[in-house]
mmCIF file of C-alpha atoms in Angstrom:
data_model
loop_
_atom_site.group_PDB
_atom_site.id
_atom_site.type_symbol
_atom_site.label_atom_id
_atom_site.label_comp_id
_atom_site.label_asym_id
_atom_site.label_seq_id
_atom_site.Cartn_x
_atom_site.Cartn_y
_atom_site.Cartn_z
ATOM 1 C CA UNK D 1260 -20.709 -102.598 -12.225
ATOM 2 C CA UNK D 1261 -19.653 -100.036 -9.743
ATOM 3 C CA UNK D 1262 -17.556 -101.008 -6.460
ATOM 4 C CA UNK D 1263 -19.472 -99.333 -4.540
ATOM 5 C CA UNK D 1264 -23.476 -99.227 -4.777
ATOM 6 C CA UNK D 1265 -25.219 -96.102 -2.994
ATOM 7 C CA UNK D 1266 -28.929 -95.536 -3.855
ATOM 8 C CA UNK D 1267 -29.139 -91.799 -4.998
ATOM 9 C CA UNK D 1268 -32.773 -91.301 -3.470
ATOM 10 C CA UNK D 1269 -34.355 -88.945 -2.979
ATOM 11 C CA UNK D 1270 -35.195 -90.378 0.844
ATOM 12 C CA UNK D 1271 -37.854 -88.363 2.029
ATOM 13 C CA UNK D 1272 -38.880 -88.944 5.799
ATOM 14 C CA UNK D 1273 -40.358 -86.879 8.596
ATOM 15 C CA UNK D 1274 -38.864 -85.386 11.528
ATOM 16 C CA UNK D 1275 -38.117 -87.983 14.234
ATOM 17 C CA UNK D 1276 -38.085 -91.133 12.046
ATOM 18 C CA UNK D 1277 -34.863 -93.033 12.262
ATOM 19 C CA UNK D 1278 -33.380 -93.337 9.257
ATOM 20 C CA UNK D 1279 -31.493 -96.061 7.491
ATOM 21 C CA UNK D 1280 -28.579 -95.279 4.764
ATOM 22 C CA UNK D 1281 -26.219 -98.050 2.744
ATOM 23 C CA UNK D 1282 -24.088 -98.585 0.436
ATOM 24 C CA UNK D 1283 -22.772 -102.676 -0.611
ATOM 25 C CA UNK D 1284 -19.289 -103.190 -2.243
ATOM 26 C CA UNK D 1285 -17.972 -105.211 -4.314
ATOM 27 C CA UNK D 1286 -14.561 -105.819 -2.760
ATOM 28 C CA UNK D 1287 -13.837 -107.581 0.051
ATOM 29 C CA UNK D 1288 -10.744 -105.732 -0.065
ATOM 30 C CA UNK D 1289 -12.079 -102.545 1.251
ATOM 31 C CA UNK D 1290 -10.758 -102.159 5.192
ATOM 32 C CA UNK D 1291 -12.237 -98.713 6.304
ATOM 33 C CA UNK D 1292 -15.282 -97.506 5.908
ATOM 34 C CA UNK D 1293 -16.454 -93.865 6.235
ATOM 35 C CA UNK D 1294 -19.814 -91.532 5.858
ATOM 36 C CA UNK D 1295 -19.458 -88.119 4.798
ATOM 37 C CA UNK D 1296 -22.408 -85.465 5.078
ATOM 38 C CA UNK D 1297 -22.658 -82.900 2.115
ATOM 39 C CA UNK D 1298 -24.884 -80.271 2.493
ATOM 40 C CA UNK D 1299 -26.053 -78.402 -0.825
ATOM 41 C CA UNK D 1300 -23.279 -76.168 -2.381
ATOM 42 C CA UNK D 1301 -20.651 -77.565 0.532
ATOM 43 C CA UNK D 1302 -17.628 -79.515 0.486
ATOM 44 C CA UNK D 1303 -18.384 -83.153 1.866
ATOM 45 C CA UNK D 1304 -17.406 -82.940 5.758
ATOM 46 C CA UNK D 1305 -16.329 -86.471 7.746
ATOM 47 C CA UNK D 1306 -19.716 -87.729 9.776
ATOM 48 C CA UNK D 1307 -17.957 -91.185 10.849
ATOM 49 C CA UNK D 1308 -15.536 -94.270 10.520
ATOM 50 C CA UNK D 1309 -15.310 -97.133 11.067
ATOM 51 C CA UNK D 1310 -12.708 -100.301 10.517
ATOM 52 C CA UNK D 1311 -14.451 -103.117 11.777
ATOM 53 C CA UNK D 1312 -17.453 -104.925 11.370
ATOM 54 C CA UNK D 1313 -20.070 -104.462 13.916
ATOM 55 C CA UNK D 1314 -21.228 -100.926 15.232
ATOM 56 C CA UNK D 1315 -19.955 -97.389 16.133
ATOM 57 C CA UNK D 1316 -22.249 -95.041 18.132
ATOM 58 C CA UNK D 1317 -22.001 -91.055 17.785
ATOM 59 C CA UNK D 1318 -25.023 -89.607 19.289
ATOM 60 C CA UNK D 1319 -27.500 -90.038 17.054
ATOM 61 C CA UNK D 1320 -25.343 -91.557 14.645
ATOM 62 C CA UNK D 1321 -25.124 -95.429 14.500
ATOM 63 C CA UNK D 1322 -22.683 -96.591 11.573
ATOM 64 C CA UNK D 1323 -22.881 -100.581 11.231
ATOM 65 C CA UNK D 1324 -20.406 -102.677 8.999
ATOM 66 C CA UNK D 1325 -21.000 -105.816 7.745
ATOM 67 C CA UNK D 1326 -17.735 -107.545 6.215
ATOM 68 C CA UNK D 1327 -19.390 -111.088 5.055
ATOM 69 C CA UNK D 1328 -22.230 -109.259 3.247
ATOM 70 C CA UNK D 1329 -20.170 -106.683 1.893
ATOM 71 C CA UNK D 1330 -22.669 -104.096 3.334
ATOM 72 C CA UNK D 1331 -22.357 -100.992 5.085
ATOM 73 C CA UNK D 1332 -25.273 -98.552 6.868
ATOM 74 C CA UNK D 1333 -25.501 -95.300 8.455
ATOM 75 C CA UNK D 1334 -28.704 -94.683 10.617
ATOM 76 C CA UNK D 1335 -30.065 -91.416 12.372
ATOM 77 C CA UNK D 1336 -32.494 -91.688 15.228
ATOM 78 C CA UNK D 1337 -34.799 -88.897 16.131
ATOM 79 C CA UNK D 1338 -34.370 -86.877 12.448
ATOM 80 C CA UNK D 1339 -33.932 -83.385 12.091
ATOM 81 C CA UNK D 1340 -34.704 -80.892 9.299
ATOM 82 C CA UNK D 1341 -30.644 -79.861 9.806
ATOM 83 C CA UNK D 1342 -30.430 -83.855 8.834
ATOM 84 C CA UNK D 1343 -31.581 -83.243 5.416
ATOM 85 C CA UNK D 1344 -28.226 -83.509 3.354
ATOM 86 C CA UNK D 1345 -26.327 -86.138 0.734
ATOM 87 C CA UNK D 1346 -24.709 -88.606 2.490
ATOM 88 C CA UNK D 1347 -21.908 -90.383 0.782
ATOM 89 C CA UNK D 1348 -20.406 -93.746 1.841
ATOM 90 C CA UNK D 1349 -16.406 -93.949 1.157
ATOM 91 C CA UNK D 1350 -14.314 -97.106 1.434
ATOM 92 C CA UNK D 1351 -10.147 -98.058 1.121
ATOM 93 C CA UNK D 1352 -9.231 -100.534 -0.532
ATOM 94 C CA UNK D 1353 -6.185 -102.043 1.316
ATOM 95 C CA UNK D 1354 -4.701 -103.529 -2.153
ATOM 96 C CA UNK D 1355 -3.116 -99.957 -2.904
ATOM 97 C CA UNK D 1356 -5.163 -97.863 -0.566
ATOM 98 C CA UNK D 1357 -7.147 -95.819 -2.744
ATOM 99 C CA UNK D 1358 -10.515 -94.402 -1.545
ATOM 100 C CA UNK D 1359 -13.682 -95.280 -3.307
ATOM 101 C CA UNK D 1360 -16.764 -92.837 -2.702
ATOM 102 C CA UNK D 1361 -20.563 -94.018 -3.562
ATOM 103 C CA UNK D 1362 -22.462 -91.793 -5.393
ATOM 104 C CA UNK D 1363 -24.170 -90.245 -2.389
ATOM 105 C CA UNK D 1364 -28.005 -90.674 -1.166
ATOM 106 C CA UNK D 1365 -29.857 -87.240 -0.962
ATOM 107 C CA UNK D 1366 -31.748 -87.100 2.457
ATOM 108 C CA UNK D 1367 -34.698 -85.188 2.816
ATOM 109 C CA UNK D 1368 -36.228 -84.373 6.931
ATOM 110 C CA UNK D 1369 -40.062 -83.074 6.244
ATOM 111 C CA UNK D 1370 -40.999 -80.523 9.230
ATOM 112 C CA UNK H 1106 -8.599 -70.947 10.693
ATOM 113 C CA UNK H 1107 -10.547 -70.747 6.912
ATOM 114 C CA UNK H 1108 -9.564 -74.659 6.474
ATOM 115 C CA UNK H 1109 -9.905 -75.199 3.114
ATOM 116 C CA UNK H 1110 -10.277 -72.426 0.621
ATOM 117 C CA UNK H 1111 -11.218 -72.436 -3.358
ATOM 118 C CA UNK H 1112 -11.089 -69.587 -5.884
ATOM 119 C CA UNK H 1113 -13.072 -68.748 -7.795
ATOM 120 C CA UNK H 1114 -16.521 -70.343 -6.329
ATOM 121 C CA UNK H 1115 -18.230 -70.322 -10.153
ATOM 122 C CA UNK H 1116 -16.597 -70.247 -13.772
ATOM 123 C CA UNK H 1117 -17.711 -70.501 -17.218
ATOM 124 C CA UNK H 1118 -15.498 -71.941 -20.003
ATOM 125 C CA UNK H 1119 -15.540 -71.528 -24.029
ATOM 126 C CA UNK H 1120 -14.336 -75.307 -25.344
ATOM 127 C CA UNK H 1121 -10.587 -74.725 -25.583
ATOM 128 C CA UNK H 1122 -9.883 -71.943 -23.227
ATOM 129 C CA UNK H 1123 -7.785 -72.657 -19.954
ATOM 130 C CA UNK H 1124 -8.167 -71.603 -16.363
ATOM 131 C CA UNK H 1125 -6.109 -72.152 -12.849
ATOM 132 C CA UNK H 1126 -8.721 -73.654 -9.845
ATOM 133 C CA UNK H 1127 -6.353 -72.353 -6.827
ATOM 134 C CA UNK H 1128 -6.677 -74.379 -3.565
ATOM 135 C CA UNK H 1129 -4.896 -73.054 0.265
ATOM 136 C CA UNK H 1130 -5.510 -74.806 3.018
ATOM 137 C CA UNK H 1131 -4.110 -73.158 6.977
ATOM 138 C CA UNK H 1132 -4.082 -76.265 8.990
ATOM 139 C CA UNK H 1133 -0.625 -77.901 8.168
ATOM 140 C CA UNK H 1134 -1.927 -80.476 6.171
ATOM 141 C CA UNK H 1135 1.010 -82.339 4.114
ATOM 142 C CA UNK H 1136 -1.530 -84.016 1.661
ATOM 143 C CA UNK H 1137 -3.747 -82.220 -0.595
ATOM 144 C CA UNK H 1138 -6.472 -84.102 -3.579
ATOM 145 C CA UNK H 1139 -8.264 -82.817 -6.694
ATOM 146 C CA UNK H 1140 -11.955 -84.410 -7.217
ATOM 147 C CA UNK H 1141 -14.328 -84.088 -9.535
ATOM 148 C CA UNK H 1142 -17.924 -84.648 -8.581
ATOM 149 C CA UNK H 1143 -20.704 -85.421 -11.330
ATOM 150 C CA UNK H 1144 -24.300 -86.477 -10.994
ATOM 151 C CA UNK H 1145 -24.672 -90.322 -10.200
ATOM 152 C CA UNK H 1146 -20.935 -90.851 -9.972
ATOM 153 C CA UNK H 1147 -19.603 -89.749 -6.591
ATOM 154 C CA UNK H 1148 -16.439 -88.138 -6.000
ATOM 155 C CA UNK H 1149 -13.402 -88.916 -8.280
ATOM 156 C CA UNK H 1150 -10.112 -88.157 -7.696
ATOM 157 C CA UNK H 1151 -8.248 -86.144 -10.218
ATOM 158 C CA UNK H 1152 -4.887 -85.326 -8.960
ATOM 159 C CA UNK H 1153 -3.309 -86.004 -5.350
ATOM 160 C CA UNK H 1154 -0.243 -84.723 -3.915
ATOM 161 C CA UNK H 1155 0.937 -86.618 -0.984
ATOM 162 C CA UNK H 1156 3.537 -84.684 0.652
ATOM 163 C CA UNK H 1157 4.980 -80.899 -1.431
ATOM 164 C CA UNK H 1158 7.175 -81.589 -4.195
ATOM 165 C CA UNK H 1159 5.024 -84.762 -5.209
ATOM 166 C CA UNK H 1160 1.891 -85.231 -6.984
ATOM 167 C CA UNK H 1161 0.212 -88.439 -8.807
ATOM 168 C CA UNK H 1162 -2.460 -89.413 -10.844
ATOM 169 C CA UNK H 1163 -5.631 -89.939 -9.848
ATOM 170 C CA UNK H 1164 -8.594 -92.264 -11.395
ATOM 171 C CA UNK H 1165 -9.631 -89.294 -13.988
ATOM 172 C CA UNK H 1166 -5.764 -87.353 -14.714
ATOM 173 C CA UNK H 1167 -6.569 -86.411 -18.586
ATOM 174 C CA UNK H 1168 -7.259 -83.214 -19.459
ATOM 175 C CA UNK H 1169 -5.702 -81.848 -16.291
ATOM 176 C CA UNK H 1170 -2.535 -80.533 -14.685
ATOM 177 C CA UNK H 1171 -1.591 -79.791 -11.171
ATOM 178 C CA UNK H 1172 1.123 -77.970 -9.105
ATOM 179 C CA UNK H 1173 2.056 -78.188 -5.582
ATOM 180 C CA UNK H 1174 3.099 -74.476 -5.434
ATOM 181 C CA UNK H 1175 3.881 -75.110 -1.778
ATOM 182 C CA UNK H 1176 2.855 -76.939 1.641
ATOM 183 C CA UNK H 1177 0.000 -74.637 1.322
ATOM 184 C CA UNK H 1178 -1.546 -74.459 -1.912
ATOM 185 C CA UNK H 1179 -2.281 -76.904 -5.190
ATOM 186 C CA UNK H 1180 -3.527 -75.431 -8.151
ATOM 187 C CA UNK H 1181 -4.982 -77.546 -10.419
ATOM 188 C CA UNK H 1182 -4.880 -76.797 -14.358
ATOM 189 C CA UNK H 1183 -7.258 -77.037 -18.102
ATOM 190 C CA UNK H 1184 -5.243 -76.253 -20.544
ATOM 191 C CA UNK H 1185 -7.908 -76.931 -23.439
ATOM 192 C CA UNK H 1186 -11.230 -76.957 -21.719
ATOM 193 C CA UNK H 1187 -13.876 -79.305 -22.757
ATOM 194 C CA UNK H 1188 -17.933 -79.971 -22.061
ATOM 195 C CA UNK H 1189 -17.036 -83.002 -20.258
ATOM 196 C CA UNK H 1190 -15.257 -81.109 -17.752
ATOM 197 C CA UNK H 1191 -18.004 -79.548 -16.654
ATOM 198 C CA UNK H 1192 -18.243 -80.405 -13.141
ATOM 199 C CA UNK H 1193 -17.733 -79.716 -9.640
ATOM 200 C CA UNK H 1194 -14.508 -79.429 -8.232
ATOM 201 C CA UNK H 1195 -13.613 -79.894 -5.080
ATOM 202 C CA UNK H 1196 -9.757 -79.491 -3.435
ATOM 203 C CA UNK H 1197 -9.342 -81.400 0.206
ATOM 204 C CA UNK H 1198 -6.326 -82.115 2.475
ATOM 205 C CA UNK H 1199 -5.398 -84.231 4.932
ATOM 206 C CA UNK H 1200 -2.953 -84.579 7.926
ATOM 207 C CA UNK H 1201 -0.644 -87.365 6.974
ATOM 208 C CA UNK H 1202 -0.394 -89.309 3.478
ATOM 209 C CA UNK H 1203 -2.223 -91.818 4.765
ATOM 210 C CA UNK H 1204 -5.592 -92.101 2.249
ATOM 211 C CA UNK H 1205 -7.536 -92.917 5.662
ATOM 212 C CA UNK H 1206 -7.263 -90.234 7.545
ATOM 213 C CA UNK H 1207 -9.669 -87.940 7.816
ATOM 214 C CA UNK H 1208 -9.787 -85.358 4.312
ATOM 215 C CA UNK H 1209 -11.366 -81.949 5.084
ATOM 216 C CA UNK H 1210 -13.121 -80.252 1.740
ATOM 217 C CA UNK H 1211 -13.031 -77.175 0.179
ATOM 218 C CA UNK H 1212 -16.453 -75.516 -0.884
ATOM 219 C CA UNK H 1213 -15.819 -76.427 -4.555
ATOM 220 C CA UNK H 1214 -15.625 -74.254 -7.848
ATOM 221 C CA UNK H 1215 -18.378 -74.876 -10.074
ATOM 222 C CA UNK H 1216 -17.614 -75.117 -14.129
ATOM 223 C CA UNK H 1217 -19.229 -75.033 -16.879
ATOM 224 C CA UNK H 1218 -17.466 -75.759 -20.602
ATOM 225 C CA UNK H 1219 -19.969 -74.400 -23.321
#
């Protein structure tokens, strides 16, 4: 079993849906949580992060952490077709700090 | 400021033949990472170099070589390609060798090993 669980998708939704992303863990180790955005034939760019449990607001961008279910979330509100990417959850594990990345959830914004 | 850079962008292999993925990055970045990045399995690290004159192994080291030429660049080396290296590889730094701070991505050289 993978560490880190990240539903590949596709996630199809139209524009101006609020969408929902996760990933759960494994560890209760892991201590900081991050999303990354990919779009197609990029290099994975930092979108948010987080420490905590609770929430973290970035204009659209809501990332949630919840420690005692060992489950993270990224959501968008008001979806746009410049939305549609691969979103990839990463996580440290404060043992020996090395960073864990789920296998990424490919977005999809319909017009 | 080009942030991360890659050469080359594509590459195709014959089993057994080696190449030299070359990695600069222009923002003063003291740690620099090697990933790997296959369908269904996320990002893996290959290689990381925390500060120049040091690297260490990653979760997926065999096969591969690496060299912090400088505060600058990180090549990483196949010296006997193989199939299962095809991939996509992607070179990143970051400010401080701290693993949580913030990496910043190259746009990754795509291989293929026939």
């Amino acid at each position: 079993q993978k560490e880190v669980e990240q539903d590949p998708g596709p996630l199809s939704v139209p524009e101006g849906a609020i969408v929902s992303l996760n990933c759960t863990y494994s560890n209760s180790a892991f201590q900081y949580f991050m999303w990354y955005r990919q779009y197609s034939r990029k290099g994975p760019e930092l979108l948010m992060y987080t420490y905590s449990s609770g929430n973290k607001e970035d204009g659209r961008f809501t990332a949630q952490v919840d420690k005692s279910s060992k489950y993270i979330s990224l959501f968008i509100r008001d979806s746009q077709p410049s939305d549609s990417a691969t979103y990839l959850c990463a996580m440290i594990r404060s043992s020996n700090y090395q960073l864990i990345w789920g296998a990424g959830t490919k977005l999809i914004i319909k017009p | 400021n080009a942030g991360v850079t890659q050469t080359p962008k594509f590459q195709v292999l014959k089993t057994g033949q080696s190449m030299t993925l070359q990695c600069a990055q222009d923002m003063n970045h003291n740690s620099m990472y090697w990933y790997r990045q296959d369908p269904g399995m996320g990002l893996r690290l290959i290689y990381y170099s925390a500060s120049e004159g040091t690297t260490d192994k990653g979760e997926v080291p065999n096969g591969y070589n690496v060299s912090r030429l400088n505060k600058r660049e990180f090549s990483l080396r196949l010296e006997s390609a193989a199939p299962s290296q095809t991939s996509v590889y992607f070179c990143a730094s970051s400010l401080g060798g701290d693993r949580s701070d913030e990496q910043f991505f190259g746009p990754g050289t795509r291989l293929t090993v026939l």
